[in-house]
Steps between C-alpha positions, in 0.01 A plus 500: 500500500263462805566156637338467854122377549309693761267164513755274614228220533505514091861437341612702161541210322111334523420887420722492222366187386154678560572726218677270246151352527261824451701519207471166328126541575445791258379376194545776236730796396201736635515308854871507500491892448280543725651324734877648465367848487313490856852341631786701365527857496515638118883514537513189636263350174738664272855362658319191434401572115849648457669171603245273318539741194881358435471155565416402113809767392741331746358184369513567153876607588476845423778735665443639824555900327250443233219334761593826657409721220196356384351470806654736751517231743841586725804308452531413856125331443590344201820334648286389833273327256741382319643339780168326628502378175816286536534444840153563675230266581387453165177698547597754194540154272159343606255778437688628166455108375185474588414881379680430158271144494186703561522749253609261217181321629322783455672565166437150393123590579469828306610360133254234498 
């Protein structure tokens, strides 16, 4: 991964931090889209939806094989994921709580 600045008045990190912020600025699933599809390159988009795609399974504790077969995810990216899970930064934990919050919100709004 590239790691050197060619503007080395600017350091990675406030550009980083840059970022973190464009993001928490979009305001809808359709901004968000958007967004990630004029940054990442389509394969780029989907290693991200692949990964996403078995946090609930490894979650919900379902074997690594099975996540496997119903979603064709790779092993290797299910154990990585799996790993972030349990010993990462707790990133993975956050947005699934607050993903599985806003759809039983949403839920909660649709029966009534």
């Amino acid at each position: 991964m590239k790691r050197r600045s060619l503007d080395p008045e600017t350091p990675a990190e406030s550009v980083e931090a840059s970022l973190y912020k464009a993001l928490l600025s979009l305001k809808t699933p359709a901004e968000m889209s958007a967004f990630l599809h004029d940054l990442c390159t389509p394969a780029e988009l989907e290693v991200l939806v692949d990964r996403w795609r078995v946090v609930p399974l490894l979650l919900d504790g379902m074997p690594y094989r099975q996540i496997h077969e119903r979603t064709a995810v790779s092993i290797t990216t299910i154990g990585r994921v799996a790993r972030f899970l349990n010993q990462g930064n707790g990133g993975y934990l956050a947005a699934a709580a607050r993903a599985t919050r806003g759809q039983s919100v949403a839920k909660k709004k649709a029966s009534t």
